[in-house]
Amino acid sequence: MLAEAIIRCVSARSETCGHLPRHRRRPTAVSDFRMPSLGADMAHGTVLEWRVVPGDQVERGQVVAVVDTEKAAIEVEIFESGVIEELLVEPGSRVPVGTVLARVRAEGAAPAPADDAREPTEVEEEAVGDAAPAEVRPEAPEEKEEKEEKEEKEEKEEKEEKEEIAAERAPAEPGAPPGPPPFRLRASPAARALATERGIDLAGLHGSGPDGAIVRADVEAATAPAGAPASPRDAATERHAAPSRPLIVTPVAGRAAAALGVDLSGVQGTGPDGAITREDVELAAGISHPPLPPSVPSAPEPAPGEGRSGGSDRQRAMREAIAAAVSRSKREIPHYYLSTRIDMARALAWLEAENRERSMAERILPAALLLRATALALGDYPELNGFWEGDGFRPGEAVHLGVVVFLREGGIVAPAILDAGGMEVGTLMRALTDLVQRARSGGLRGSELTSATITVTNLGERGVESVFGVIYPPQVAIVGFGRITEEPWAEGGMVGARPVLTATLAADHRVSDGHRGGLFLSAIDRILQTPEAL
Amino acid sequence: MTEDQIRETVIGALRRIAPEVDPDALDPDQDLREQADLDSMDCFNLMIAVGQELKVEIPESDAPQLNTLNGAVGYLAGRTEAV
């Protein structure tokens, strides 16, 4: 009966019924903390770690969870102060964007009675089948013991319960189910993926990366791949067979299913965490490789017989995510492209002199100078700095400079230096160093992935002369910087060798045109000719 | 400090910056930036890490001497002796 009532509540999804059972209904005190969309290319996220336990007081802007997108482990902030009432999603669960992850009680509201009625989240809806137990939270078998302990505790006072949960977070005994790590764990996305694949608890590993971050090599060192307890495929199958798995579908698979008329609920997923991949859909449809529309880039196929490691699955997931975002950009945004060559002699001479005055750690790289020039130039061109929202442009309130960071283990991510417009060049350099390091070793904030008002790609670092970027929706422009090369340069009737940089702009014709875009690139050039003003 | 110790320090710092690189596969006389796919930020971080561990201040004008593994070891050996 209870389960039926819960199913109805979830189906109705009304604020009063869907989120609170009748005996706990209260006016407005509790709100939902949902899986955020950390960029145009994110459809799902995996909760890696909770940084809070029920009963914790949280402040607006506090990091409460770590979420793995296909690209990186992101520290997700909460945007409401209050008390964590309930965590609804277990670490390791992959859920769609928008799924309720936790409930937060507003400050000053009456605490909920400690009872054992938990409400299902949206993703659990399909899992609540005919044999649905009253306890509908996803639960792995190895958690049984922990659950029994918790049930006993729930009869006790709330304060006591919180203390015990905190105690549970202490390092577990050998063989006991690993609890959430009691401290902040830094690990690269690839390391996390591999650890999940091999069933290794990251908390037990020594990190050799930056700031002691655990990197892929540390996970590899902790186990011989051949001797791993279960193959990735077995693990995925087991997880898929668990009673209450949500349906996970890659974006490409979703499109393929729609095109082929395949019912996804009947498809066995073979991707990470049992995700349904395009191959699974094609298999279910009885075809192997249907022709895809040319606008949909296809991920590289693994060689025949090649086992799919967590790494390559992750690579595929990331490529699919990037392809989906780029496809959307190219489909929706009428791009125009401009390019200009900039004489960097004065800027580099100024930088050299400036760096002589600075200690080694305070030195400034040309990349920071280019970011500074971009941020300054944007002041006069607000139509390049902001968001396209549905049917209109909303200028950014500040310059949050997205920076494309190449992830060493594959792929890219474009987090923002928040409020870069207000930073002098030394501050900007420190912010850039910090951002790149966190992008690679884990520790980016959710806000850094959602706030960028424009993006800069500095592919010159990888040797190319020029780069024309693809605008990252909902932004309306992307600036590209190429390599600084020594070239013949004519000025004042004389030809000389100068360090020359190619700067490009790809921008949205719905908001600006080539005339204004060209003036913006000229503004960057002009600013770089008077570097002392930076 | 011996050259071997300095080499270990440089390789240790490189491993933290580029964990996927196999140090044994590096040609010590070829450009490290190309072999390990290091951008200017990586080089900057490598220089700072090595400089801090060995307590050596590396002027920017000397940075090109750190472009190869052998170049870096030779340069740093001279600098640590001088300290």
Tab-separated table of C-alpha atoms in Angstrom, chain A residues 178-523:
chain	number	residue	atom	x	y	z
A	178	PRO	CA	33.742	1.072	2.605
A	179	GLY	CA	32.007	4.174	3.871
A	180	PRO	CA	32.430	7.573	2.316
A	181	PRO	CA	35.949	8.905	2.777
A	182	PRO	CA	36.187	10.967	5.939
A	183	PHE	CA	38.354	13.628	4.348
A	184	ARG	CA	38.539	15.414	1.074
A	185	LEU	CA	39.850	12.970	-1.468
A	186	ARG	CA	41.622	14.337	-4.513
A	187	ALA	CA	41.691	12.038	-7.499
A	188	SER	CA	41.823	12.526	-11.242
A	189	PRO	CA	38.709	11.570	-13.210
A	190	ALA	CA	40.563	8.722	-14.931
A	191	ALA	CA	41.731	7.407	-11.561
A	192	ARG	CA	38.173	7.426	-10.251
A	193	ALA	CA	36.898	5.646	-13.338
A	194	LEU	CA	39.555	2.965	-13.096
A	195	ALA	CA	39.001	2.520	-9.362
A	196	THR	CA	35.280	2.044	-9.944
A	197	GLU	CA	35.984	-0.433	-12.705
A	198	ARG	CA	38.346	-2.460	-10.546
A	199	GLY	CA	36.374	-2.113	-7.359
A	200	ILE	CA	39.132	-0.278	-5.498
A	201	ASP	CA	38.484	2.079	-2.615
A	202	LEU	CA	40.352	5.274	-3.430
A	203	ALA	CA	40.553	6.128	0.259
A	204	GLY	CA	43.133	3.396	0.725
A	205	LEU	CA	45.475	4.633	-1.995
A	206	HIS	CA	48.471	6.897	-1.849
A	207	GLY	CA	48.279	9.749	-4.325
A	208	SER	CA	51.360	10.737	-6.279
A	209	GLY	CA	49.739	13.536	-8.309
A	210	PRO	CA	49.658	17.286	-7.628
A	211	ASP	CA	48.763	18.003	-3.983
A	212	GLY	CA	48.730	14.277	-3.316
A	213	ALA	CA	45.934	13.680	-5.825
A	214	ILE	CA	45.411	10.060	-6.784
A	215	VAL	CA	46.161	9.562	-10.456
A	216	ARG	CA	45.486	6.664	-12.767
A	217	ALA	CA	48.975	5.262	-12.218
A	218	ASP	CA	48.318	4.972	-8.466
A	219	VAL	CA	45.205	2.919	-9.092
A	220	GLU	CA	47.087	0.790	-11.578
A	221	ALA	CA	49.856	0.267	-9.050
A	222	ALA	CA	47.302	-0.867	-6.474
A	223	THR	CA	46.132	-3.768	-8.571
A	224	ALA	CA	47.318	-5.916	-11.440
A	225	PRO	CA	44.791	-5.507	-14.251
A	226	ALA	CA	44.800	-9.224	-15.068
A	227	GLY	CA	44.132	-10.175	-11.484
A	228	ALA	CA	41.215	-7.810	-11.077
A	229	PRO	CA	38.290	-9.466	-9.310
A	230	ALA	CA	35.815	-8.950	-12.107
A	231	SER	CA	36.055	-7.893	-15.713
A	232	PRO	CA	34.545	-4.500	-16.499
A	233	ARG	CA	31.785	-6.180	-18.459
A	234	ASP	CA	30.913	-8.506	-15.565
A	235	ALA	CA	30.847	-5.620	-13.179
A	236	ALA	CA	28.638	-3.614	-15.502
A	237	THR	CA	26.282	-6.558	-15.930
A	238	GLU	CA	26.085	-7.115	-12.191
A	239	ARG	CA	25.345	-3.501	-11.593
A	240	HIS	CA	22.743	-3.531	-14.285
A	241	ALA	CA	21.092	-6.583	-12.702
A	242	ALA	CA	20.743	-4.785	-9.373
A	243	PRO	CA	17.047	-4.384	-8.565
A	244	SER	CA	16.756	-0.629	-8.692
A	245	ARG	CA	19.061	0.697	-11.400
A	246	PRO	CA	17.922	3.798	-13.200
A	247	LEU	CA	18.019	3.632	-16.965
A	248	ILE	CA	21.230	5.167	-18.276
A	249	VAL	CA	21.417	6.037	-21.939
A	250	THR	CA	24.195	7.791	-23.802
A	251	PRO	CA	23.077	10.788	-25.903
A	252	VAL	CA	24.027	9.019	-29.140
A	253	ALA	CA	22.128	5.902	-28.041
A	254	GLY	CA	19.094	8.025	-27.207
A	255	ARG	CA	19.069	9.526	-30.696
A	256	ALA	CA	19.645	6.150	-32.294
A	257	ALA	CA	16.766	4.646	-30.296
A	258	ALA	CA	14.461	7.449	-31.390
A	259	ALA	CA	15.499	7.052	-35.018
A	260	LEU	CA	15.145	3.263	-34.965
A	261	GLY	CA	12.039	3.101	-32.800
A	262	VAL	CA	13.729	0.964	-30.142
A	263	ASP	CA	12.150	0.722	-26.674
A	264	LEU	CA	15.088	1.397	-24.356
A	265	SER	CA	13.531	-0.336	-21.353
A	266	GLY	CA	14.097	-3.676	-23.101
A	267	VAL	CA	17.734	-3.016	-24.004
A	268	GLN	CA	20.642	-4.465	-22.052
A	269	GLY	CA	23.297	-1.815	-21.479
A	270	THR	CA	26.968	-2.717	-21.817
A	271	GLY	CA	28.455	0.731	-21.245
A	272	PRO	CA	29.850	2.183	-18.016
A	273	ASP	CA	27.492	1.555	-15.082
A	274	GLY	CA	25.309	-0.482	-17.396
A	275	ALA	CA	24.654	2.481	-19.655
A	276	ILE	CA	22.932	1.747	-22.933
A	277	THR	CA	25.257	2.610	-25.797
A	278	ARG	CA	24.547	3.059	-29.484
A	279	GLU	CA	25.790	-0.470	-30.144
A	280	ASP	CA	23.272	-1.852	-27.647
A	281	VAL	CA	20.463	-0.017	-29.408
A	282	GLU	CA	21.646	-1.183	-32.811
A	283	LEU	CA	21.875	-4.736	-31.526
A	284	ALA	CA	18.338	-4.525	-30.185
A	285	ALA	CA	17.142	-3.143	-33.516
A	286	GLY	CA	18.748	-6.055	-35.303
A	287	ILE	CA	21.197	-3.987	-37.283
A	288	SER	CA	24.851	-3.452	-36.698
A	289	HIS	CA	25.761	-0.100	-38.202
A	290	PRO	CA	22.965	2.047	-39.544
A	291	PRO	CA	23.940	5.098	-41.612
A	292	LEU	CA	24.099	8.080	-39.315
A	293	PRO	CA	23.209	11.584	-40.380
A	294	PRO	CA	26.423	13.337	-41.375
A	295	SER	CA	25.914	15.983	-38.707
A	296	VAL	CA	26.335	13.459	-35.903
A	297	PRO	CA	30.011	12.719	-35.330
A	298	SER	CA	30.531	9.092	-34.434
A	299	ALA	CA	32.910	8.006	-31.734
A	300	PRO	CA	35.839	5.864	-32.834
A	301	GLU	CA	35.024	2.169	-32.712
A	302	PRO	CA	37.224	-0.094	-30.619
A	303	ALA	CA	39.290	-2.548	-32.624
A	304	PRO	CA	37.671	-5.991	-32.970
A	305	GLY	CA	38.513	-8.168	-30.006
A	306	GLU	CA	39.797	-5.234	-28.012
A	307	GLY	CA	38.478	-5.311	-24.483
A	308	ARG	CA	36.766	-2.144	-23.470
A	309	SER	CA	38.612	-0.738	-20.535
A	310	GLY	CA	37.065	1.856	-18.257
A	311	GLY	CA	39.414	4.339	-19.866
A	312	SER	CA	38.153	3.837	-23.387
A	313	ASP	CA	34.533	3.778	-22.198
A	314	ARG	CA	35.191	7.035	-20.493
A	315	GLN	CA	36.850	8.372	-23.620
A	316	ARG	CA	33.824	7.382	-25.664
A	317	ALA	CA	31.450	8.949	-23.185
A	318	MET	CA	33.469	12.149	-23.238
A	319	ARG	CA	33.673	12.195	-27.022
A	320	GLU	CA	29.932	11.663	-27.215
A	321	ALA	CA	29.339	14.485	-24.754
A	322	ILE	CA	31.651	16.838	-26.670
A	323	ALA	CA	30.129	15.794	-29.987
A	324	ALA	CA	26.628	16.448	-28.670
A	325	ALA	CA	27.559	19.941	-27.485
A	326	VAL	CA	29.403	20.794	-30.696
A	327	SER	CA	26.557	19.436	-32.839
A	328	ARG	CA	24.097	21.569	-30.918
A	329	SER	CA	26.337	24.597	-31.326
A	330	LYS	CA	26.776	24.133	-35.054
A	331	ARG	CA	23.071	23.397	-35.534
A	332	GLU	CA	21.754	26.321	-33.528
A	333	ILE	CA	24.365	29.067	-33.658
A	334	PRO	CA	24.996	30.968	-36.898
A	335	HIS	CA	28.741	31.374	-36.483
A	336	TYR	CA	30.889	33.934	-38.215
A	337	TYR	CA	34.683	33.797	-38.124
A	338	LEU	CA	37.334	36.513	-38.085
A	339	SER	CA	41.088	36.451	-37.773
A	340	THR	CA	43.818	39.009	-37.243
A	341	ARG	CA	47.600	38.943	-36.784
A	342	ILE	CA	49.037	40.733	-33.787
A	343	ASP	CA	52.607	41.942	-33.335
A	344	MET	CA	53.606	40.652	-29.894
A	345	ALA	CA	57.059	42.297	-29.693
A	346	ARG	CA	56.046	45.023	-27.231
A	347	ALA	CA	53.926	42.722	-25.092
A	348	LEU	CA	56.656	40.082	-24.814
A	349	ALA	CA	59.364	42.664	-24.105
A	350	TRP	CA	57.222	44.119	-21.330
A	351	LEU	CA	56.556	40.636	-19.966
A	352	GLU	CA	60.237	39.772	-19.927
A	353	ALA	CA	61.063	42.919	-17.990
A	354	GLU	CA	58.156	42.375	-15.646
A	355	ASN	CA	59.170	38.770	-14.970
A	356	ARG	CA	62.731	39.785	-14.121
A	357	GLU	CA	61.262	41.689	-11.206
A	358	ARG	CA	59.203	38.757	-10.038
A	359	SER	CA	60.133	35.627	-8.130
A	360	MET	CA	59.972	32.337	-10.015
A	361	ALA	CA	56.560	31.403	-8.640
A	362	GLU	CA	55.108	34.843	-9.402
A	363	ARG	CA	56.107	34.852	-13.047
A	364	ILE	CA	53.527	35.599	-15.729
A	365	LEU	CA	53.042	33.558	-18.875
A	366	PRO	CA	51.904	35.101	-22.181
A	367	ALA	CA	48.671	33.105	-21.801
A	368	ALA	CA	47.682	35.237	-18.805
A	369	LEU	CA	48.496	38.407	-20.733
A	370	LEU	CA	46.181	37.312	-23.550
A	371	LEU	CA	43.384	36.585	-21.086
A	372	ARG	CA	43.849	40.001	-19.539
A	373	ALA	CA	43.715	41.713	-22.932
A	374	THR	CA	40.567	39.773	-23.838
A	375	ALA	CA	38.824	40.653	-20.578
A	376	LEU	CA	39.713	44.340	-20.989
A	377	ALA	CA	38.569	44.482	-24.609
A	378	LEU	CA	35.235	42.877	-23.723
A	379	GLY	CA	34.364	45.956	-21.665
A	380	ASP	CA	33.515	47.818	-24.875
A	381	TYR	CA	31.865	44.843	-26.598
A	382	PRO	CA	29.207	43.524	-24.228
A	383	GLU	CA	27.415	41.786	-27.111
A	384	LEU	CA	30.186	39.172	-27.136
A	385	ASN	CA	30.019	38.517	-23.400
A	386	GLY	CA	26.878	36.742	-22.244
A	387	PHE	CA	24.275	34.140	-23.095
A	388	TRP	CA	21.773	33.372	-25.802
A	389	GLU	CA	18.615	32.416	-23.967
A	390	GLY	CA	15.829	30.954	-26.065
A	391	ASP	CA	15.005	33.959	-28.174
A	392	GLY	CA	17.197	36.709	-26.920
A	393	PHE	CA	20.607	37.765	-25.684
A	394	ARG	CA	21.346	38.397	-22.032
A	395	PRO	CA	24.637	40.236	-21.422
A	396	GLY	CA	26.851	38.791	-18.705
A	397	GLU	CA	26.895	40.746	-15.479
A	398	ALA	CA	30.659	40.272	-15.261
A	399	VAL	CA	33.382	38.773	-17.422
A	400	HIS	CA	33.669	35.107	-16.449
A	401	LEU	CA	36.402	33.916	-18.769
A	402	GLY	CA	36.040	30.289	-19.827
A	403	VAL	CA	39.412	28.697	-20.533
A	404	VAL	CA	39.749	25.538	-22.585
A	405	VAL	CA	41.925	23.133	-20.610
A	406	PHE	CA	43.362	20.065	-22.277
A	407	LEU	CA	43.013	17.100	-19.922
A	408	ARG	CA	46.127	15.004	-20.069
A	409	GLU	CA	44.177	11.784	-19.890
A	410	GLY	CA	42.042	12.817	-22.861
A	411	GLY	CA	39.455	15.416	-23.785
A	412	ILE	CA	38.932	19.027	-22.833
A	413	VAL	CA	37.030	21.001	-20.248
A	414	ALA	CA	36.328	24.743	-20.234
A	415	PRO	CA	35.908	26.062	-16.693
A	416	ALA	CA	35.696	29.793	-16.050
A	417	ILE	CA	37.929	32.196	-14.213
A	418	LEU	CA	35.165	33.966	-12.333
A	419	ASP	CA	35.157	37.753	-12.500
A	420	ALA	CA	38.297	37.808	-14.637
A	421	GLY	CA	37.402	41.324	-15.749
A	422	GLY	CA	38.386	42.668	-12.358
A	423	MET	CA	41.737	40.883	-12.102
A	424	GLU	CA	45.089	42.433	-12.795
A	425	VAL	CA	47.465	40.261	-14.769
A	426	GLY	CA	49.311	38.720	-11.792
A	427	THR	CA	46.043	37.703	-10.134
A	428	LEU	CA	44.810	36.334	-13.430
A	429	MET	CA	47.972	34.243	-13.769
A	430	ARG	CA	47.467	32.719	-10.315
A	431	ALA	CA	43.805	32.043	-11.086
A	432	LEU	CA	44.768	30.370	-14.363
A	433	THR	CA	47.417	28.174	-12.719
A	434	ASP	CA	44.940	27.129	-10.052
A	435	LEU	CA	42.169	26.440	-12.566
A	436	VAL	CA	44.317	24.285	-14.849
A	437	GLN	CA	45.614	22.283	-11.908
A	438	ARG	CA	42.142	21.653	-10.536
A	439	ALA	CA	40.755	20.800	-13.958
A	440	ARG	CA	43.335	18.038	-14.201
A	441	SER	CA	43.442	16.671	-10.675
A	442	GLY	CA	39.813	17.171	-9.661
A	443	GLY	CA	38.354	19.988	-7.628
A	444	LEU	CA	36.561	22.232	-10.122
A	445	ARG	CA	33.441	23.892	-8.771
A	446	GLY	CA	30.046	23.531	-10.371
A	447	SER	CA	29.784	27.314	-10.641
A	448	GLU	CA	33.030	27.419	-12.595
A	449	LEU	CA	31.497	25.144	-15.230
A	450	THR	CA	28.224	26.986	-15.609
A	451	SER	CA	29.153	30.660	-15.390
A	452	ALA	CA	31.474	31.319	-18.343
A	453	THR	CA	30.273	34.305	-20.364
A	454	ILE	CA	32.821	33.757	-23.169
A	455	THR	CA	35.524	31.165	-23.800
A	456	VAL	CA	39.170	31.482	-24.796
A	457	THR	CA	41.034	28.632	-26.471
A	458	ASN	CA	44.774	28.887	-26.559
A	459	LEU	CA	45.621	26.068	-28.928
A	460	GLY	CA	48.839	27.817	-29.822
A	461	GLU	CA	50.212	26.061	-26.775
A	462	ARG	CA	49.932	22.864	-28.794
A	463	GLY	CA	51.750	24.328	-31.743
A	464	VAL	CA	49.082	25.429	-34.218
A	465	GLU	CA	49.192	28.820	-35.869
A	466	SER	CA	45.488	29.586	-35.576
A	467	VAL	CA	42.336	28.062	-34.139
A	468	PHE	CA	38.713	28.833	-34.988
A	469	GLY	CA	36.652	27.712	-32.035
A	470	VAL	CA	33.154	26.313	-31.821
A	471	ILE	CA	30.970	28.459	-29.568
A	472	TYR	CA	30.016	26.732	-26.353
A	473	PRO	CA	26.256	27.189	-25.871
A	474	PRO	CA	24.672	29.231	-24.393
A	475	GLN	CA	27.658	31.557	-24.877
A	476	VAL	CA	27.855	33.702	-27.990
A	477	ALA	CA	31.566	33.957	-28.729
A	478	ILE	CA	34.887	32.135	-28.482
A	479	VAL	CA	38.315	33.710	-28.882
A	480	GLY	CA	41.216	31.636	-30.236
A	481	PHE	CA	44.928	32.284	-29.844
A	482	GLY	CA	47.525	30.458	-31.902
A	483	ARG	CA	51.244	29.994	-31.479
A	484	ILE	CA	53.509	33.010	-31.285
A	485	THR	CA	55.907	32.651	-34.222
A	486	GLU	CA	58.682	34.851	-35.524
A	487	GLU	CA	57.641	36.285	-38.873
A	488	PRO	CA	58.552	39.096	-41.264
A	489	TRP	CA	56.535	42.155	-40.298
A	490	ALA	CA	56.350	45.469	-42.116
A	491	GLU	CA	55.944	48.639	-40.095
A	492	GLY	CA	56.752	52.226	-41.013
A	493	GLY	CA	58.131	51.167	-44.393
A	494	MET	CA	60.569	48.710	-42.802
A	495	VAL	CA	60.465	44.959	-42.710
A	496	GLY	CA	61.688	43.183	-39.614
A	497	ALA	CA	61.257	39.914	-37.760
A	498	ARG	CA	58.618	40.059	-35.060
A	499	PRO	CA	56.897	37.564	-32.797
A	500	VAL	CA	53.435	37.327	-34.333
A	501	LEU	CA	50.257	35.886	-32.866
A	502	THR	CA	47.088	34.987	-34.782
A	503	ALA	CA	43.960	35.877	-32.815
A	504	THR	CA	40.571	34.672	-33.995
A	505	LEU	CA	36.971	35.187	-33.079
A	506	ALA	CA	33.989	32.929	-33.704
A	507	ALA	CA	30.802	34.710	-32.703
A	508	ASP	CA	27.033	34.411	-32.920
A	509	HIS	CA	25.422	36.335	-35.783
A	510	ARG	CA	22.155	36.538	-33.849
A	511	VAL	CA	23.860	38.902	-31.425
A	512	SER	CA	26.749	40.597	-33.235
A	513	ASP	CA	28.171	41.018	-36.687
A	514	GLY	CA	31.577	40.952	-38.316
A	515	HIS	CA	32.003	44.704	-38.027
A	516	ARG	CA	31.754	44.728	-34.244
A	517	GLY	CA	33.643	41.443	-33.990
A	518	GLY	CA	36.467	42.941	-36.032
A	519	LEU	CA	36.608	46.008	-33.820
A	520	PHE	CA	36.831	43.708	-30.796
A	521	LEU	CA	39.855	41.869	-32.227
A	522	SER	CA	41.426	45.243	-33.026
A	523	ALA	CA	40.834	46.267	-29.424
